[in-house]
Coordinates of C-alpha atoms in Angstrom, one line a residue:
Chain A
X732 CA -0.2 0.1 0.1
X733 CA 1.5 3.1 -0.9
X734 CA 0.9 5.8 1.5
X735 CA 0.2 9.5 0.5
X736 CA 3.6 10.6 1.5
X737 CA 4.9 8.1 -1.1
X738 CA 2.6 9.4 -3.9
X739 CA 3.8 12.9 -3.2
X740 CA 6.8 14.7 -4.7
X741 CA 9.5 12.2 -4.5
X742 CA 7.9 9.2 -5.9
X743 CA 5.7 10.5 -8.7
X744 CA 8.2 12.9 -9.8
X745 CA 10.5 9.8 -10.4
X746 CA 8.1 8.1 -12.3
X747 CA 8.6 7.5 -15.8
X748 CA 12.4 8.2 -15.1
X749 CA 13.2 5.1 -13.2
X750 CA 14.8 2.3 -14.9
X751 CA 12.5 0.1 -16.9
X752 CA 13.5 -2.8 -15.2
X753 CA 12.4 -1.8 -11.8
X754 CA 9.1 -2.9 -10.9
X755 CA 7.6 0.2 -9.3
X756 CA 4.4 0.0 -7.3
X757 CA 2.8 3.1 -8.8
X758 CA 2.5 2.7 -12.5
X759 CA 3.1 -1.1 -12.5
X760 CA 0.4 -1.4 -15.2
X761 CA 2.3 -1.3 -18.4
X762 CA 5.9 -0.2 -19.0
X763 CA 5.2 0.8 -22.5
X764 CA 6.5 4.2 -23.4
X765 CA 4.1 6.8 -24.8
X766 CA 4.3 7.3 -28.4
X767 CA 4.0 10.6 -30.4
X768 CA 0.2 10.0 -31.0
X769 CA -0.4 9.7 -27.2
X770 CA 1.7 12.9 -26.6
X771 CA -0.2 14.9 -29.3
X772 CA -3.7 13.7 -27.9
X773 CA -2.5 14.7 -24.3
X774 CA -1.4 18.1 -25.6
X775 CA -4.7 18.2 -27.0
X776 CA -6.5 17.5 -23.7
X777 CA -4.1 19.8 -22.2
X778 CA -5.1 22.9 -24.4
X779 CA -8.7 22.1 -23.8
X780 CA -8.2 22.0 -20.1
X781 CA -6.3 25.1 -19.9
X782 CA -7.8 27.3 -22.8
X783 CA -10.9 28.5 -21.0
X784 CA -8.6 29.8 -18.1
X785 CA -6.5 31.5 -20.4
X786 CA -9.2 33.2 -22.2
X787 CA -10.6 34.3 -19.2
X788 CA -7.5 36.5 -18.5
X789 CA -7.6 37.6 -22.3
X790 CA -11.2 38.6 -22.0
X791 CA -10.7 40.2 -18.6
X792 CA -7.9 42.3 -20.2
X793 CA -10.2 43.8 -22.9
X794 CA -13.2 46.0 -23.1
X795 CA -16.9 45.2 -23.3
X796 CA -17.2 46.6 -26.7
X797 CA -14.2 44.5 -28.1
X798 CA -15.8 41.6 -26.7
X799 CA -18.9 42.1 -28.6
X800 CA -17.3 42.1 -31.9
X801 CA -16.5 39.1 -34.0
X802 CA -14.1 37.3 -34.1
X803 CA -13.3 37.2 -30.5
X804 CA -10.0 38.5 -29.1
X805 CA -7.1 36.1 -29.0
X806 CA -4.7 38.1 -27.1
X807 CA -4.2 40.3 -24.3
X808 CA -5.6 43.8 -24.2
X809 CA -4.4 46.6 -21.8
X810 CA -7.5 46.7 -19.4
X811 CA -6.8 44.2 -17.2
X812 CA -6.3 46.2 -14.0
X813 CA -8.8 48.5 -14.6
X814 CA -11.4 45.7 -14.8
X815 CA -9.9 44.0 -11.9
X816 CA -10.4 47.3 -9.8
X817 CA -14.0 47.5 -10.8
X818 CA -14.8 44.1 -10.1
X819 CA -13.0 44.1 -6.7
X820 CA -14.4 47.3 -5.7
X821 CA -17.9 47.8 -7.3
X822 CA -19.0 44.2 -7.7
X823 CA -17.9 43.5 -4.1
X824 CA -15.4 40.7 -5.2
X825 CA -12.9 42.0 -2.5
X826 CA -14.9 41.6 0.4
X827 CA -16.5 38.3 -1.2
X828 CA -13.0 36.6 -1.3
X829 CA -12.2 37.5 2.3
X830 CA -15.5 36.0 3.4
X831 CA -14.8 32.8 1.3
X832 CA -11.4 32.4 2.5
X833 CA -12.7 32.7 6.2
X834 CA -15.5 30.3 5.5
X835 CA -13.4 27.7 3.6
X836 CA -10.7 27.9 6.1
X837 CA -13.0 27.2 8.9
X838 CA -14.9 24.3 7.4
X839 CA -11.3 22.9 6.4
X840 CA -10.0 23.1 9.8
X841 CA -13.5 21.7 11.4
X842 CA -13.8 18.9 8.7
X843 CA -9.9 17.9 9.1
X844 CA -10.1 17.7 12.8
X845 CA -13.4 15.9 13.0
X846 CA -12.7 13.5 10.3
X847 CA -9.4 12.5 11.8
X848 CA -10.8 11.9 15.4
X849 CA -13.7 9.8 14.0
X850 CA -11.6 8.2 11.4
X851 CA -9.2 7.1 14.0
X852 CA -12.0 5.7 16.3
X853 CA -13.6 3.8 13.3
X854 CA -10.1 2.5 12.1
X855 CA -8.4 1.3 15.3
X856 CA -10.7 1.5 18.3
X857 CA -13.2 -1.5 19.3
X858 CA -16.5 -0.1 20.3
X859 CA -20.3 -1.3 20.1
X860 CA -22.1 -0.5 16.8
X861 CA -19.0 0.6 15.1
X862 CA -19.5 -1.3 11.9
X863 CA -23.1 -0.2 11.7
X864 CA -22.2 3.5 12.6
X865 CA -19.6 3.3 9.7
X866 CA -22.1 2.0 7.4
X867 CA -24.3 4.9 8.2
X868 CA -21.5 7.4 7.7
X869 CA -21.1 5.9 4.3
X870 CA -24.8 5.7 3.4
X871 CA -25.0 9.5 4.3
X872 CA -22.7 10.4 1.4
X873 CA -25.7 9.8 -0.9
X874 CA -28.1 12.4 0.8
X875 CA -28.3 15.5 -1.5
X876 CA -27.9 18.8 0.1
X877 CA -31.2 19.9 -1.3
X878 CA -32.7 17.7 1.4
X879 CA -31.6 20.1 4.3
X880 CA -32.1 23.6 2.9
X881 CA -35.8 24.3 3.8
X882 CA -35.5 23.5 7.4
X883 CA -32.1 25.0 7.6
X884 CA -33.6 28.3 5.9
X885 CA -36.6 28.4 8.5
X886 CA -34.2 27.9 11.4
X887 CA -31.9 30.6 10.1
X888 CA -34.6 33.0 9.9
X889 CA -35.8 32.2 13.7
X890 CA -32.4 32.9 14.8
X891 CA -32.0 36.0 13.0
X892 CA -29.0 34.6 11.3
X893 CA -29.7 35.4 7.8
X894 CA -26.8 36.8 5.9
X895 CA -24.2 35.7 8.5
X896 CA -21.1 33.6 7.8
X897 CA -21.7 30.9 10.6
X898 CA -24.6 29.8 8.7
X899 CA -22.8 28.5 6.0
X900 CA -20.0 27.4 7.9
X901 CA -21.9 25.2 10.6
X902 CA -23.7 22.8 8.5
X903 CA -20.8 21.9 6.6
X904 CA -18.5 21.5 9.4
X905 CA -18.1 17.8 9.1
X906 CA -18.0 15.4 6.2
X907 CA -19.2 11.8 5.7
X908 CA -16.5 11.6 2.9
X909 CA -13.7 12.8 5.0
X910 CA -14.5 10.7 7.8
X911 CA -14.4 7.6 5.7
X912 CA -11.0 8.9 3.8
X913 CA -9.4 9.0 6.9
X914 CA -10.5 5.9 8.1
X915 CA -9.0 4.3 5.1
X916 CA -6.0 5.8 5.5
X917 CA -5.4 5.4 9.2
X918 CA -6.3 1.4 8.8
X919 CA -3.0 0.9 7.2
X920 CA -1.0 4.1 8.2
X921 CA -1.1 3.7 11.8
X922 CA 0.4 0.6 13.5
X923 CA -1.7 -0.9 16.1
X924 CA 1.4 -1.6 18.1
X925 CA 2.1 2.0 18.6
X926 CA -1.2 3.0 20.2
X927 CA -0.9 -0.3 22.4
X928 CA 2.6 1.0 23.4
X929 CA 1.2 4.2 24.5
X930 CA -1.6 2.6 26.3
X931 CA 0.8 0.3 28.2
X932 CA 2.5 3.5 29.3
X933 CA -0.7 4.6 30.5
X934 CA -1.4 7.6 28.1
X935 CA -4.8 8.8 28.0
X936 CA -6.6 8.9 24.8
X937 CA -6.1 12.4 24.2
X938 CA -2.5 11.8 24.7
X939 CA -2.4 9.0 22.1
X940 CA -4.4 11.2 19.7
X941 CA -2.0 14.0 19.9
X942 CA 1.3 12.0 20.2
X943 CA 0.5 9.0 17.9
X944 CA -2.6 9.7 15.6
X945 CA -2.1 13.2 14.6
X946 CA 1.7 12.7 13.3
X947 CA 0.5 9.4 11.6
X948 CA -2.3 11.1 9.9
X949 CA -0.4 14.3 8.7
X950 CA -0.1 13.4 5.1
X951 CA -3.8 12.4 4.7
X952 CA -4.9 15.5 6.7
X953 CA -3.2 17.6 4.2
X954 CA -4.7 16.1 1.3
X955 CA -8.1 16.1 2.9
X956 CA -7.6 19.7 3.7
X957 CA -6.8 20.6 0.1
X958 CA -9.7 18.5 -1.1
X959 CA -12.3 20.1 1.4
X960 CA -11.0 23.7 0.7
X961 CA -11.8 23.2 -2.9
X962 CA -15.2 21.8 -2.0
X963 CA -16.1 24.6 0.4
X964 CA -14.9 27.2 -2.1
X965 CA -17.2 25.9 -4.6
X966 CA -20.4 25.4 -2.3
X967 CA -23.1 27.0 -4.2
X968 CA -26.5 25.9 -3.1
X969 CA -26.8 26.8 0.6
X970 CA -24.6 30.0 0.4
X971 CA -26.9 31.4 -2.3
X972 CA -29.9 30.8 -0.2
X973 CA -28.4 32.0 3.2
X974 CA -26.6 34.9 2.0
X975 CA -27.2 38.1 -0.3
X976 CA -25.2 40.6 -2.1
X977 CA -24.7 42.4 1.3
X978 CA -22.2 39.9 2.7
X979 CA -21.5 37.3 0.0
X980 CA -19.0 34.4 -0.7
X981 CA -17.3 34.4 -4.0
X982 CA -20.1 32.4 -5.6
X983 CA -22.8 34.3 -4.5
X984 CA -21.1 37.6 -5.8
X985 CA -20.4 35.9 -9.2
X986 CA -24.0 34.8 -9.3
X987 CA -25.0 38.6 -9.0
X988 CA -22.5 39.4 -11.5
X989 CA -23.9 36.7 -13.8
X990 CA -27.3 38.3 -13.6
X991 CA -26.7 41.6 -14.6
X992 CA -25.3 43.4 -11.5
X993 CA -22.6 45.1 -13.6
X994 CA -23.6 44.5 -17.4
X995 CA -20.1 44.5 -18.6
X996 CA -18.6 41.1 -19.8
X997 CA -15.0 42.2 -19.4
X998 CA -15.6 42.9 -15.9
X999 CA -17.6 39.7 -15.5
X1000 CA -14.6 37.9 -16.6
X1001 CA -12.3 39.9 -14.2
X1002 CA -14.5 38.9 -11.3
X1003 CA -14.6 35.2 -12.6
X1004 CA -10.8 35.5 -12.7
X1005 CA -10.7 36.6 -9.2
X1006 CA -13.3 34.3 -7.9
X1007 CA -11.1 31.3 -9.1
X1008 CA -7.6 32.6 -8.5
X1009 CA -6.8 31.7 -4.9
X1010 CA -8.0 28.2 -6.0
X1011 CA -5.7 28.0 -8.8
X1012 CA -2.6 29.3 -6.8
X1013 CA -3.3 26.7 -4.2
X1014 CA -3.5 24.2 -6.9
X1015 CA -0.2 25.4 -8.5
X1016 CA 1.4 24.9 -5.0
X1017 CA -0.1 21.6 -4.0
X1018 CA -1.3 20.1 -7.2
X1019 CA 0.8 17.1 -6.8
X1020 CA -0.7 16.5 -3.4
X1021 CA -4.3 16.9 -4.6
X1022 CA -3.6 14.6 -7.6
X1023 CA -2.0 12.0 -5.2
X1024 CA -5.0 12.5 -2.8
X1025 CA -7.6 11.5 -5.4
X1026 CA -5.7 8.7 -6.9
X1027 CA -5.2 7.5 -3.1
X1028 CA -9.1 7.8 -2.5
X1029 CA -9.9 6.0 -5.6
X1030 CA -8.1 2.8 -4.9
X1031 CA -8.8 2.1 -1.5
X1032 CA -12.1 0.6 -0.7
Chain B
X29 CA -0.6 0.7 -3.8
X30 CA -2.7 -2.3 -3.1
X31 CA -6.0 -2.6 -4.4
X32 CA -8.6 -4.6 -3.2
X33 CA -9.8 -3.2 -6.3
X34 CA -13.1 -2.7 -4.7
X35 CA -13.4 0.6 -5.2
X36 CA -15.9 2.6 -3.0
X37 CA -18.5 1.5 -5.4
X38 CA -19.2 -1.5 -3.4
X39 CA -19.7 0.5 -0.3
X40 CA -21.5 -2.6 1.2
X41 CA -18.5 -4.9 0.8
X42 CA -16.0 -2.3 2.2
X43 CA -18.2 -1.8 5.2
X44 CA -18.0 -5.7 5.6
X45 CA -14.1 -5.4 5.2
X46 CA -14.5 -2.6 7.8
X47 CA -16.2 -4.7 10.3
X48 CA -13.7 -7.5 9.6
X49 CA -10.8 -5.2 10.2
X50 CA -12.1 -4.1 13.4
X51 CA -12.7 -7.5 14.4
X52 CA -9.1 -8.6 13.3
X53 CA -7.4 -5.7 15.1
X54 CA -9.8 -6.3 18.0
X55 CA -8.5 -10.0 18.1
X56 CA -4.9 -8.7 17.8
X57 CA -5.6 -6.0 20.6
X58 CA -7.8 -8.5 22.6
X59 CA -5.5 -7.7 25.5
X60 CA -6.4 -4.1 25.5
X61 CA -9.5 -4.2 27.8
X62 CA -7.4 -6.3 30.0
X63 CA -4.1 -4.1 29.5
X64 CA -2.2 -3.3 32.5
X65 CA -3.4 0.1 33.6
X66 CA -0.9 2.1 35.7
X67 CA -2.9 1.0 38.9
X68 CA -1.5 2.9 41.9
X69 CA -5.0 3.9 42.8
X70 CA -8.2 2.3 42.1
X71 CA -9.7 5.5 40.9
X72 CA -7.1 6.0 38.5
X73 CA -7.6 2.6 37.0
X74 CA -11.2 3.3 37.0
X75 CA -10.8 6.5 35.2
X76 CA -8.4 4.7 32.8
X77 CA -11.1 2.0 32.0
X78 CA -13.7 4.6 31.6
X79 CA -11.4 6.5 29.3
X80 CA -11.0 3.3 27.2
X81 CA -14.8 2.9 27.0
X82 CA -15.9 6.2 26.4
X83 CA -13.3 7.7 24.2
X84 CA -14.2 6.0 20.9
X85 CA -18.0 7.6 21.5
X86 CA -16.2 11.0 22.3
X87 CA -14.0 10.9 19.0
X88 CA -17.1 10.1 16.8
X89 CA -19.5 12.4 18.5
X90 CA -18.6 15.7 16.8
X91 CA -19.3 14.3 13.4
X92 CA -22.5 12.5 14.4
X93 CA -23.8 15.6 16.3
X94 CA -23.2 18.1 13.6
X95 CA -24.2 15.8 10.9
X96 CA -27.4 15.0 12.7
X97 CA -28.2 18.4 13.5
X98 CA -27.7 19.8 10.3
X99 CA -28.2 17.0 7.8
X100 CA -30.2 14.2 9.3
X101 CA -32.9 16.2 11.3
X102 CA -33.5 18.7 8.6
X103 CA -33.9 15.6 6.3
X104 CA -37.0 14.7 8.5
X105 CA -38.1 18.2 8.9
X106 CA -38.1 18.5 5.1
X107 CA -40.6 15.7 5.1
X108 CA -42.6 17.4 7.6
X109 CA -42.7 20.7 5.8
X110 CA -43.4 19.0 2.5
X111 CA -46.9 17.9 3.9
X112 CA -47.5 21.8 5.1
X113 CA -48.2 24.9 3.3
X114 CA -45.3 27.1 4.0
X115 CA -45.1 30.4 2.3
X116 CA -41.9 32.6 2.3
X117 CA -44.0 35.7 2.9
X118 CA -45.6 34.2 6.0
X119 CA -43.0 31.8 7.3
X120 CA -44.9 31.5 10.9
X121 CA -48.2 30.4 9.5
X122 CA -47.6 26.7 8.7
X123 CA -50.7 24.9 7.9
X124 CA -51.4 21.2 7.3
X125 CA -51.6 20.5 3.5
X126 CA -51.6 16.6 3.5
X127 CA -50.3 15.6 0.1
X128 CA -51.3 18.7 -1.7
X129 CA -47.7 19.8 -2.4
X130 CA -46.8 16.4 -4.1
X131 CA -50.2 16.4 -6.2
X132 CA -49.6 19.9 -7.2
X133 CA -46.2 18.8 -8.1
X134 CA -47.0 15.7 -10.1
X135 CA -49.7 17.7 -11.9
X136 CA -47.0 20.4 -13.0
X137 CA -45.6 20.2 -16.3
X138 CA -42.6 22.1 -15.1
X139 CA -41.7 19.1 -12.7
X140 CA -41.8 16.4 -15.3
X141 CA -39.7 18.9 -17.8
X142 CA -37.2 19.5 -14.9
X143 CA -37.0 15.6 -14.3
X144 CA -36.5 15.0 -18.0
X145 CA -33.9 17.8 -18.3
X146 CA -32.1 16.6 -15.2
X147 CA -32.0 13.0 -17.0
X148 CA -31.0 14.0 -20.5
X149 CA -28.3 16.6 -19.1
X150 CA -27.1 14.0 -16.6
X151 CA -26.7 11.4 -19.5
X152 CA -25.0 13.7 -22.0
X153 CA -22.7 15.0 -19.5
X154 CA -22.0 11.6 -17.7
X155 CA -21.6 9.1 -20.4
X156 CA -19.1 10.8 -22.9
X157 CA -17.2 12.2 -19.8
X158 CA -16.6 8.8 -18.4
X159 CA -15.6 7.3 -21.9
X160 CA -13.2 10.1 -22.6
X161 CA -11.9 9.8 -18.9
X162 CA -11.0 6.3 -19.4
X163 CA -9.3 7.0 -22.7
X164 CA -7.3 9.8 -21.0
X165 CA -6.4 7.6 -18.0
X166 CA -5.1 4.9 -20.5
X167 CA -2.8 7.5 -22.3
X168 CA -1.6 8.9 -18.8
X169 CA -0.7 5.4 -17.8
X170 CA 2.1 5.1 -20.3
X171 CA 5.5 6.0 -19.3
X172 CA 5.5 9.7 -19.9
X173 CA 8.0 12.5 -19.7
X174 CA 6.7 14.7 -17.0
X175 CA 3.8 12.7 -16.1
X176 CA 3.1 14.5 -12.9
X177 CA 2.6 17.6 -15.0
X178 CA 0.3 16.2 -17.2
X179 CA -1.8 15.2 -14.3
X180 CA -2.1 18.1 -12.7
X181 CA -2.8 20.2 -16.1
X182 CA -5.9 17.6 -16.5
X183 CA -7.0 18.4 -13.0
X184 CA -6.7 22.0 -13.4
X185 CA -10.5 22.5 -14.4
X186 CA -11.7 20.9 -11.3
X187 CA -9.7 23.5 -9.5
X188 CA -11.8 26.2 -11.2
X189 CA -14.7 27.6 -9.4
X190 CA -18.0 26.5 -10.7
X191 CA -19.4 30.0 -11.1
X192 CA -16.2 31.3 -12.8
X193 CA -16.2 28.4 -15.0
X194 CA -19.8 28.8 -16.2
X195 CA -19.4 32.6 -16.8
X196 CA -16.7 31.8 -19.1
X197 CA -18.4 29.2 -21.0
X198 CA -21.5 31.5 -21.0
X199 CA -19.3 34.1 -23.1
X200 CA -17.7 31.1 -25.3
X201 CA -21.3 29.8 -26.1
X202 CA -22.8 33.4 -26.8
X203 CA -24.9 32.9 -29.9
X204 CA -24.0 36.3 -31.5
X205 CA -20.3 36.8 -30.8
X206 CA -19.1 33.6 -29.0
X207 CA -15.8 31.6 -29.7
X208 CA -17.9 28.6 -30.4
X209 CA -20.0 29.8 -33.1
X210 CA -17.2 31.8 -34.6
X211 CA -15.2 28.5 -34.8
X212 CA -18.1 26.6 -36.4
X213 CA -18.7 29.4 -39.0
X214 CA -15.0 28.8 -39.8
X215 CA -15.6 25.3 -40.8
X216 CA -18.8 26.2 -42.5
X217 CA -21.4 24.8 -40.0
X218 CA -24.2 27.3 -39.3
X219 CA -24.4 29.1 -36.0
X220 CA -26.2 27.1 -33.0
X221 CA -28.6 29.1 -30.9
X222 CA -26.8 27.8 -27.7
X223 CA -29.3 29.7 -25.1
X224 CA -32.6 28.9 -26.7
X225 CA -32.5 25.8 -28.4
X226 CA -33.3 22.7 -26.4
X227 CA -30.4 20.4 -27.3
X228 CA -28.0 23.2 -27.8
X229 CA -28.6 24.7 -24.5
X230 CA -28.5 21.4 -22.6
X231 CA -25.4 20.4 -24.6
X232 CA -23.8 23.7 -23.5
X233 CA -24.5 23.2 -19.9
X234 CA -23.3 19.6 -20.2
X235 CA -20.1 20.8 -21.4
X236 CA -19.4 22.8 -18.2
X237 CA -19.8 19.6 -16.2
X238 CA -17.8 17.5 -18.8
X239 CA -15.0 20.2 -19.0
X240 CA -14.7 20.2 -15.0
X241 CA -14.9 16.7 -14.2
X242 CA -13.3 14.7 -17.0
X243 CA -9.7 14.9 -15.5
X244 CA -11.0 14.4 -12.2
X245 CA -12.5 10.9 -13.2
X246 CA -9.4 10.1 -15.3
X247 CA -7.3 10.3 -12.4
X248 CA -9.5 7.7 -10.3
X249 CA -9.4 5.4 -13.3
X250 CA -5.6 6.0 -13.7
X251 CA -5.2 5.0 -10.1
X252 CA -7.2 1.7 -10.6
X253 CA -5.3 1.0 -14.1
X254 CA -1.9 1.1 -12.1
X255 CA -3.2 -1.4 -9.5
X256 CA -3.7 -3.8 -12.3
X257 CA -0.9 -6.4 -11.8
X258 CA 1.5 -6.4 -14.7
X259 CA 1.4 -10.2 -15.4
X260 CA -2.0 -10.0 -16.4
X261 CA -0.8 -8.0 -19.4
X262 CA 2.1 -10.2 -19.8
X263 CA 0.1 -13.4 -20.2
X264 CA -2.4 -11.5 -22.4
X265 CA 0.7 -10.5 -24.7
X266 CA 1.8 -14.1 -24.7
X267 CA -1.5 -15.2 -26.0
X268 CA -1.0 -12.8 -28.9
X269 CA -3.5 -10.2 -27.8
X270 CA -2.6 -6.8 -29.3
X271 CA -2.9 -3.4 -27.5
X272 CA -6.5 -3.0 -28.2
X273 CA -7.4 -6.5 -27.3
X274 CA -5.3 -6.2 -24.0
X275 CA -7.4 -2.8 -23.3
X276 CA -10.6 -4.5 -24.2
X277 CA -10.2 -7.8 -22.2
X278 CA -7.6 -6.8 -19.3
X279 CA -8.0 -3.2 -18.6
X280 CA -11.9 -2.7 -18.9
X281 CA -12.9 -5.6 -16.8
X282 CA -10.5 -4.9 -14.1
X283 CA -11.8 -1.4 -14.1
X284 CA -15.3 -2.5 -13.7
X285 CA -15.7 -1.8 -9.9
X286 CA -14.1 1.6 -10.3
X287 CA -16.4 2.5 -13.4
X288 CA -19.3 1.5 -11.2
X289 CA -18.2 3.8 -8.5
X290 CA -17.6 6.7 -10.9
X291 CA -21.2 6.1 -12.3
X292 CA -22.6 6.1 -9.0
X293 CA -20.7 9.4 -8.2
X294 CA -21.4 11.2 -11.3
X295 CA -25.2 10.2 -11.1
X296 CA -25.4 11.7 -7.7
X297 CA -24.1 14.8 -8.9
X298 CA -26.2 14.8 -11.9
X299 CA -29.5 14.7 -10.0
X300 CA -28.1 17.8 -7.9
X301 CA -26.9 19.8 -10.9
X302 CA -27.6 23.4 -9.8
X303 CA -25.0 26.2 -10.2
X304 CA -24.0 25.6 -13.7
X305 CA -27.7 26.0 -15.2
X306 CA -28.5 28.9 -13.0
X307 CA -25.6 30.7 -14.1
X308 CA -25.9 29.8 -17.6
X309 CA -29.3 31.4 -17.8
X310 CA -28.1 34.8 -16.6
X311 CA -31.1 36.9 -15.9
X312 CA -33.8 33.9 -16.4
X313 CA -31.4 31.7 -14.6
X314 CA -33.8 30.2 -11.9
X315 CA -36.2 29.4 -14.9
X316 CA -33.5 27.4 -16.7
X317 CA -34.0 29.3 -20.0
X318 CA -36.9 31.2 -21.5
X319 CA -38.8 27.7 -22.2
X320 CA -37.4 26.1 -19.1
X321 CA -35.2 24.2 -21.5
X322 CA -32.4 23.3 -19.0
X323 CA -34.2 23.7 -15.8
X324 CA -33.0 20.9 -13.6
X325 CA -34.6 19.6 -10.7
X326 CA -32.2 21.5 -8.1
X327 CA -33.3 24.5 -10.1
X328 CA -36.8 24.0 -9.9
X329 CA -36.6 23.6 -6.4
X330 CA -34.8 26.9 -5.8
X331 CA -37.2 28.5 -8.3
X332 CA -40.3 27.4 -6.6
X333 CA -38.8 27.9 -2.9
X334 CA -37.1 31.0 -3.2
X335 CA -38.4 32.9 -6.2
X336 CA -41.8 31.9 -6.1
X337 CA -41.8 31.6 -2.3
X338 CA -43.3 28.2 -1.8
X339 CA -41.1 26.6 0.6
X340 CA -43.7 23.6 1.1
X341 CA -43.5 22.7 -2.4
X342 CA -39.6 23.0 -2.4
X343 CA -39.5 20.5 0.4
X344 CA -41.7 18.4 -1.8
X345 CA -39.4 18.5 -4.7
X346 CA -36.2 17.8 -2.4
X347 CA -38.0 14.5 -1.2
X348 CA -38.8 13.5 -4.6
X349 CA -35.3 14.0 -5.6
X350 CA -34.3 11.5 -2.6
X351 CA -36.8 9.0 -3.6
X352 CA -35.7 9.1 -7.1
X353 CA -31.9 8.6 -5.8
X354 CA -32.9 6.0 -3.7
X355 CA -34.4 4.1 -6.8
X356 CA -31.4 4.6 -8.6
X357 CA -29.4 3.2 -5.8
X358 CA -31.6 0.1 -5.6
X359 CA -31.3 -0.7 -9.5
X360 CA -27.5 0.0 -8.9
X361 CA -27.3 -2.6 -6.1
X362 CA -29.3 -5.0 -8.3
X363 CA -26.7 -4.5 -11.3
X364 CA -23.8 -4.9 -8.9
X365 CA -25.2 -8.2 -7.6
X366 CA -25.9 -9.6 -11.2
X367 CA -22.3 -8.7 -12.0
X368 CA -20.9 -10.5 -9.1
X369 CA -23.1 -13.7 -10.0
X370 CA -21.7 -13.2 -13.5
X371 CA -18.3 -13.5 -12.3

């Protein structure tokens, strides 16, 4: 079983460079080298993946009038900073980004912490109904978020919490997927003997968690944190119901932009760029780990 | 990377594995309960024993409390509200309505329209996406220069926010001056009205989903492909199977559980489709286009609940969605059983 730390930089970076005779665990499928057709096809996919983003920047650097002409612009204009400024200030993207960073960070910390605790209990501790409760946890992944929003909205109105950030933070503070993900990781990454040893020394459960579980879970916590941040950033349905233009998250602000709040396509593109930029930066920094995390979550079961 | 190759798809079996492993480790840890506590005083050992018993529950408590309060209890309340007349304009006067919300729903052509749209958009966004993802994973599985860079590039759309991606696609698909129609014109195809036409708008909405999720699913397939033992390919090659036959008779059958898993996850995602069609429609977003051509169930619920202000009906729509998902899950379970028997 490859651990996430194996999947991250060192290992994957070496992949495809190691001697062909070495049977690597990752990529043990086929040792065939890619031919030119594969490279061309991949390059085509790469262009399709990146082109819309590149074009966002091009459109954001133009004017509304230029975007209305055919053919559409294929290169940068000189209007980028003016449009970014308009989007940041007038369309409220600035405060929306701070809000979203705050919301997504709280959700990430909560999800990682609670998922690690619950995942540890499910992976390594014996208690009554543990397998039933785990099954329940997995089953809840099927429940669509739509099923909670009507009551949540009514409670929110009762509490007078409309338009306040805790309303969008609280319901998403835990995740069934996260709990299951951590359990799958800890089952194999945390040697039971370590816990035993700490127990024999008379360590309390909290000490075991702090000194044994957290260090062992760290790589998976990082990956789960990244995945959760992306999910929280993209959360759409509940924030749109709970918040309005006064105090929006990025998605809410972009929704207002898209429905004619500022009828200027180049500003809308600048807003879209701002609204996805922090995610892309995080992705550039930790892309490898996110890739490793998704592949990790896929194979274990 | 081991693969029990039972991707989460077979959650049932993984849960069996779960209970097995707890039993195993339980056996390995049989001594735990009878461990040697540091018993200098009896209250300390009692405390220690209590700690052993209670701590697992304390660790899972935050998850179950928060999840229960904000997902499970609301789920039941949604059923309750779906049987009541709840209006956005007068939240406090909730009167019993029986099944009226549901009968209204099933009499409404817009509900059936939304159900149909959810289905068609679901199919045209999921099927091509997964087929392309398998092909992409197959290519990423060769020994590549800079394989990690390729993977990160393919995953970039996943890291693009839904709203941002949709707004860009709205411009690209603009009927008058969009990039897509301009390109079609270059190769001599008549412009398509991506906003108004039925299939055109549904295709445009689906393309956003396809763009964002293909790379993600490709990585999941890639992980499963890498877990296929190499000797299977070797023996297939010895039997004289060419590359295509190897792919067809080794790769695809071995990927079956993973394919099932991605189908389930994509299906769940497709039934909840909301942000993409909402933003694609711009001003008429909640209606899903001027003729409701791409109004999905999720959009219909938002439209009925928060634009028309009928929360009781919105709750009924939510529960109908849930029932549809349960039916799909049951069908899925049957298919899985069949496949297992067939093996």
